[in-house]
Amino acid sequence: MHKLCEADMQDILRIQCDEMCAIEATSIPRPTMYQSCHHGCSRSFYPAAAVGCKQGSQEAAFKNMNAKSQLSCTRYMDIVPRPDVQSTCKKYYRQATKQGRQIGFDFIEEIIEIEWNKRKSRDSL
């Protein structure tokens, strides 16, 4: 079941990151802030959603998150205005980690609930 959940998270990733980063589309310098937001979001959303799809804890999703966000957002370290661009990347890396895990967790819970109800109704016949 978690493979189905993870596959659906790939489709959801783009939509979630677009929505999450919409505010940065008007931030100066454009489009740099939006790109750094989208980079941070897209790098963390799917791995965090995969943790949620396996009903993993929020702690599991956030494990080593600071080091991973630092590594992932390094490309924005020297882009002006420093450190704003890199901070934006890290901010949305954290936000997408939290949101991705929750969306994955909620999705798998819904799948389990549907399967449970099917089985219950089948057994009651």
Coordinates of N, CA and C in Angstrom, one line a residue:
M1 N 0.8 -1.2 0.0 CA 0.0 0.0 0.0 C 0.8 1.3 0.0
H2 N 2.0 1.2 0.7 CA 2.8 2.4 0.8 C 3.4 2.8 -0.5
K3 N 3.6 1.8 -1.4 CA 4.1 2.1 -2.8 C 3.1 2.9 -3.6
L4 N 1.8 2.6 -3.4 CA 0.8 3.4 -4.1 C 0.8 4.8 -3.5
C5 N 0.9 4.9 -2.2 CA 1.0 6.2 -1.6 C 2.2 7.0 -2.1
E6 N 3.3 6.4 -2.1 CA 4.5 7.1 -2.6 C 4.4 7.5 -4.0
A7 N 3.8 6.7 -4.9 CA 3.6 7.1 -6.3 C 2.7 8.3 -6.4
D8 N 1.7 8.3 -5.6 CA 0.8 9.5 -5.7 C 1.5 10.8 -5.2
M9 N 2.4 10.6 -4.3 CA 3.1 11.8 -3.7 C 4.0 12.5 -4.8
Q10 N 4.4 11.7 -5.8 CA 5.2 12.3 -6.9 C 4.3 13.3 -7.6
D11 N 3.1 13.0 -7.8 CA 2.1 13.9 -8.5 C 1.8 15.1 -7.7
I12 N 1.7 14.9 -6.4 CA 1.3 15.9 -5.4 C 2.4 16.9 -5.2
L13 N 3.6 16.5 -5.3 CA 4.8 17.3 -5.0 C 4.8 18.6 -5.7
R14 N 4.6 18.6 -7.0 CA 4.7 19.8 -7.8 C 3.6 20.8 -7.4
I15 N 2.4 20.3 -7.2 CA 1.3 21.1 -6.9 C 1.5 21.8 -5.5
Q16 N 2.0 21.0 -4.5 CA 2.2 21.5 -3.2 C 3.3 22.5 -3.2
C17 N 4.4 22.3 -3.9 CA 5.5 23.2 -4.0 C 5.1 24.5 -4.7
D18 N 4.4 24.4 -5.7 CA 3.9 25.6 -6.5 C 3.0 26.5 -5.5
E19 N 2.1 25.8 -4.8 CA 1.3 26.6 -3.8 C 2.1 27.2 -2.7
M20 N 3.0 26.4 -2.2 CA 3.8 26.8 -1.0 C 4.7 28.0 -1.4
C21 N 5.2 28.0 -2.6 CA 6.2 29.0 -3.1 C 5.6 30.2 -3.8
A22 N 4.3 30.2 -4.0 CA 3.6 31.3 -4.7 C 3.9 32.6 -4.1
I23 N 4.0 32.7 -2.8 CA 4.3 34.0 -2.2 C 5.7 34.5 -2.6
E24 N 6.6 33.6 -2.8 CA 8.0 34.0 -3.2 C 8.1 34.4 -4.7
A25 N 7.1 34.2 -5.5 CA 7.2 34.6 -6.9 C 7.3 36.1 -7.0
T26 N 6.8 36.8 -6.0 CA 6.8 38.3 -6.1 C 8.0 38.9 -5.3
S27 N 8.7 38.0 -4.6 CA 9.9 38.5 -3.8 C 11.0 38.9 -4.7
I28 N 11.7 39.9 -4.2 CA 12.9 40.4 -5.0 C 14.1 39.8 -4.4
P29 N 15.1 39.3 -5.1 CA 15.1 39.3 -6.6 C 14.3 38.2 -7.2
R30 N 13.5 38.6 -8.2 CA 12.8 37.6 -8.9 C 13.6 37.0 -10.1
P31 N 13.5 35.9 -10.5 CA 12.8 34.7 -9.9 C 13.6 33.9 -8.9
T32 N 14.7 34.5 -8.5 CA 15.7 33.8 -7.6 C 15.0 33.2 -6.3
M33 N 14.3 34.1 -5.6 CA 13.7 33.6 -4.4 C 12.7 32.5 -4.6
Y34 N 11.9 32.6 -5.7 CA 11.0 31.5 -6.0 C 11.7 30.2 -6.3
Q35 N 12.8 30.3 -7.1 CA 13.6 29.2 -7.5 C 14.2 28.5 -6.2
S36 N 14.7 29.3 -5.3 CA 15.3 28.7 -4.1 C 14.2 28.1 -3.2
C37 N 13.1 28.7 -3.2 CA 11.9 28.1 -2.4 C 11.6 26.7 -3.1
H38 N 11.4 26.7 -4.4 CA 11.0 25.5 -5.1 C 12.0 24.4 -4.9
H39 N 13.3 24.8 -5.0 CA 14.4 23.9 -4.8 C 14.3 23.2 -3.4
G40 N 14.2 24.0 -2.4 CA 14.1 23.5 -1.0 C 12.9 22.6 -0.8
C41 N 11.8 23.0 -1.3 CA 10.5 22.3 -1.2 C 10.6 20.9 -2.0
S42 N 11.0 21.0 -3.2 CA 11.0 19.8 -4.0 C 12.1 18.7 -3.5
R43 N 13.1 19.2 -2.9 CA 14.1 18.3 -2.4 C 13.7 17.6 -1.1
S44 N 12.8 18.2 -0.4 CA 12.4 17.5 0.9 C 11.0 16.9 0.9
F45 N 10.1 17.4 0.1 CA 8.7 17.0 0.1 C 8.5 15.5 0.0
Y46 N 9.1 15.0 -1.1 CA 8.9 13.5 -1.4 C 9.5 12.6 -0.4
P47 N 10.8 12.8 0.1 CA 11.3 12.0 1.1 C 10.5 12.0 2.4
A48 N 10.0 13.2 2.7 CA 9.2 13.3 4.0 C 7.8 12.6 3.7
A49 N 7.3 12.8 2.6 CA 6.0 12.1 2.2 C 6.1 10.6 2.3
A50 N 7.3 10.1 1.8 CA 7.6 8.6 1.9 C 7.6 8.1 3.3
V51 N 8.1 8.9 4.2 CA 8.1 8.6 5.6 C 6.7 8.5 6.1
G52 N 5.9 9.5 5.8 CA 4.5 9.5 6.1 C 3.7 8.4 5.6
C53 N 4.0 8.0 4.3 CA 3.3 6.9 3.7 C 3.6 5.5 4.4
K54 N 4.7 5.5 5.1 CA 5.1 4.3 5.9 C 4.7 4.5 7.3
Q55 N 3.8 5.5 7.6 CA 3.3 5.8 8.9 C 4.5 6.1 9.9
G56 N 5.5 6.7 9.4 CA 6.7 7.1 10.2 C 6.3 8.4 11.0
S57 N 7.1 8.6 12.1 CA 6.9 9.7 12.9 C 7.4 11.0 12.3
Q58 N 7.0 12.1 12.9 CA 7.5 13.4 12.4 C 9.0 13.5 12.8
E59 N 9.4 12.9 13.9 CA 10.8 12.9 14.2 C 11.6 12.1 13.1
A60 N 11.1 11.1 12.6 CA 11.8 10.3 11.5 C 11.9 11.2 10.3
A61 N 10.9 12.0 10.0 CA 10.9 12.8 8.8 C 12.0 13.9 9.0
F62 N 12.1 14.4 10.2 CA 13.0 15.5 10.5 C 14.4 15.1 10.8
K63 N 14.6 13.8 10.9 CA 16.0 13.3 11.2 C 17.0 13.8 10.3
N64 N 18.0 14.4 10.8 CA 19.1 15.0 10.0 C 18.7 16.1 9.0
M65 N 17.5 16.7 9.2 CA 17.0 17.7 8.3 C 17.9 18.9 8.2
N66 N 18.5 19.4 9.3 CA 19.3 20.5 9.2 C 20.5 20.3 8.3
A67 N 21.2 19.2 8.4 CA 22.3 18.8 7.6 C 21.9 18.7 6.2
K68 N 20.8 18.0 5.9 CA 20.3 17.8 4.6 C 19.9 19.1 3.9
S69 N 19.2 20.0 4.6 CA 18.8 21.3 4.1 C 20.1 22.1 3.8
Q70 N 21.1 22.1 4.6 CA 22.3 22.8 4.4 C 23.0 22.3 3.1
L71 N 23.1 21.0 3.0 CA 23.7 20.5 1.8 C 22.9 20.8 0.5
S72 N 21.6 20.6 0.6 CA 20.7 20.8 -0.5 C 20.7 22.3 -1.0
C73 N 20.8 23.2 0.0 CA 20.6 24.6 -0.3 C 22.0 25.3 -0.5
T74 N 23.1 24.6 -0.5 CA 24.4 25.2 -0.7 C 24.5 26.0 -1.9
R75 N 23.9 25.6 -3.0 CA 24.0 26.3 -4.3 C 23.5 27.7 -4.2
Y76 N 22.8 28.1 -3.2 CA 22.3 29.5 -3.0 C 23.1 30.3 -2.0
M77 N 24.2 29.7 -1.5 CA 25.0 30.3 -0.5 C 25.6 31.7 -0.9
D78 N 26.0 31.8 -2.1 CA 26.7 33.0 -2.5 C 25.9 33.9 -3.4
I79 N 24.6 33.6 -3.5 CA 23.7 34.4 -4.4 C 23.2 35.6 -3.5
V80 N 23.3 36.8 -4.1 CA 22.9 38.0 -3.5 C 21.4 38.1 -3.6
P81 N 20.6 38.6 -2.6 CA 21.1 39.0 -1.3 C 21.4 37.9 -0.4
R82 N 22.7 37.8 0.1 CA 23.1 36.8 1.1 C 22.7 37.3 2.5
P83 N 22.3 36.5 3.3 CA 22.0 35.0 3.3 C 20.5 34.8 3.0
D84 N 19.8 35.8 2.5 CA 18.3 35.7 2.3 C 17.9 34.5 1.4
V85 N 18.6 34.4 0.3 CA 18.2 33.4 -0.7 C 18.4 32.0 -0.2
Q86 N 19.6 31.7 0.5 CA 19.8 30.4 1.1 C 18.8 30.2 2.2
S87 N 18.5 31.2 3.0 CA 17.6 31.1 4.1 C 16.2 30.7 3.6
T88 N 15.8 31.3 2.5 CA 14.5 31.0 1.9 C 14.5 29.5 1.5
C89 N 15.5 29.0 0.9 CA 15.6 27.6 0.5 C 15.5 26.7 1.7
K90 N 16.2 27.0 2.8 CA 16.1 26.2 4.0 C 14.8 26.3 4.7
K91 N 14.2 27.5 4.7 CA 12.8 27.7 5.3 C 11.8 26.7 4.6
Y92 N 11.8 26.7 3.3 CA 10.8 25.9 2.6 C 11.2 24.4 2.6
Y93 N 12.5 24.1 2.8 CA 12.9 22.7 3.0 C 12.2 22.2 4.2
R94 N 12.3 23.0 5.3 CA 11.7 22.6 6.6 C 10.2 22.5 6.5
Q95 N 9.6 23.5 5.8 CA 8.1 23.6 5.7 C 7.6 22.4 4.9
A96 N 8.3 22.1 3.8 CA 7.9 20.9 3.0 C 8.1 19.6 3.6
T97 N 9.1 19.5 4.5 CA 9.4 18.3 5.3 C 8.1 18.0 6.2
K98 N 7.7 19.1 6.9 CA 6.6 18.9 7.8 C 5.3 18.6 7.0
Q99 N 5.0 19.4 5.9 CA 3.8 19.2 5.2 C 3.8 17.9 4.4
G100 N 5.0 17.5 3.8 CA 5.1 16.3 3.1 C 4.8 15.0 3.9
R101 N 5.4 15.0 5.1 CA 5.2 13.9 6.0 C 3.7 13.8 6.4
Q102 N 3.1 14.9 6.7 CA 1.7 14.9 7.1 C 0.8 14.5 5.9
I103 N 1.0 15.0 4.7 CA 0.2 14.6 3.6 C 0.3 13.1 3.3
G104 N 1.6 12.6 3.4 CA 1.8 11.1 3.2 C 1.1 10.3 4.2
F105 N 1.2 10.7 5.5 CA 0.6 10.0 6.6 C -0.9 10.0 6.5
D106 N -1.5 11.2 6.2 CA -3.0 11.3 6.0 C -3.5 10.4 4.8
F107 N -2.7 10.4 3.7 CA -3.1 9.6 2.5 C -3.1 8.1 2.9
I108 N -2.1 7.6 3.5 CA -2.0 6.2 3.8 C -3.1 5.8 4.8
E109 N -3.4 6.7 5.8 CA -4.5 6.5 6.8 C -5.8 6.4 6.0
E110 N -6.0 7.2 5.0 CA -7.3 7.2 4.3 C -7.4 5.8 3.5
I111 N -6.3 5.4 2.9 CA -6.3 4.1 2.2 C -6.6 3.0 3.1
I112 N -6.0 3.0 4.3 CA -6.2 1.9 5.3 C -7.7 1.9 5.7
E113 N -8.2 3.1 5.9 CA -9.6 3.3 6.4 C -10.6 2.7 5.3
I114 N -10.3 3.0 4.1 CA -11.1 2.5 3.0 C -11.1 1.0 2.9
E115 N -9.9 0.4 3.0 CA -9.7 -1.0 2.9 C -10.4 -1.7 4.1
W116 N -10.3 -1.1 5.3 CA -10.9 -1.6 6.5 C -12.4 -1.6 6.4
N117 N -13.0 -0.6 5.8 CA -14.4 -0.5 5.7 C -14.9 -1.5 4.6
K118 N -14.1 -1.7 3.6 CA -14.5 -2.7 2.6 C -14.5 -4.1 3.2
R119 N -13.5 -4.4 4.0 CA -13.4 -5.7 4.6 C -14.5 -5.9 5.6
K120 N -14.8 -4.9 6.4 CA -15.9 -4.9 7.4 C -17.2 -5.2 6.7
S121 N -17.5 -4.5 5.6 CA -18.8 -4.7 5.0 C -18.9 -6.0 4.3
R122 N -17.7 -6.5 3.8 CA -17.7 -7.8 3.2 C -17.9 -8.9 4.2
D123 N -17.3 -8.8 5.4 CA -17.4 -9.8 6.5 C -18.8 -9.8 7.1
S124 N -19.5 -8.6 7.0 CA -20.8 -8.6 7.6 C -21.9 -9.2 6.7
L125 N -21.6 -9.5 5.5 CA -22.6 -10.1 4.6 C -22.7 -11.6 4.9

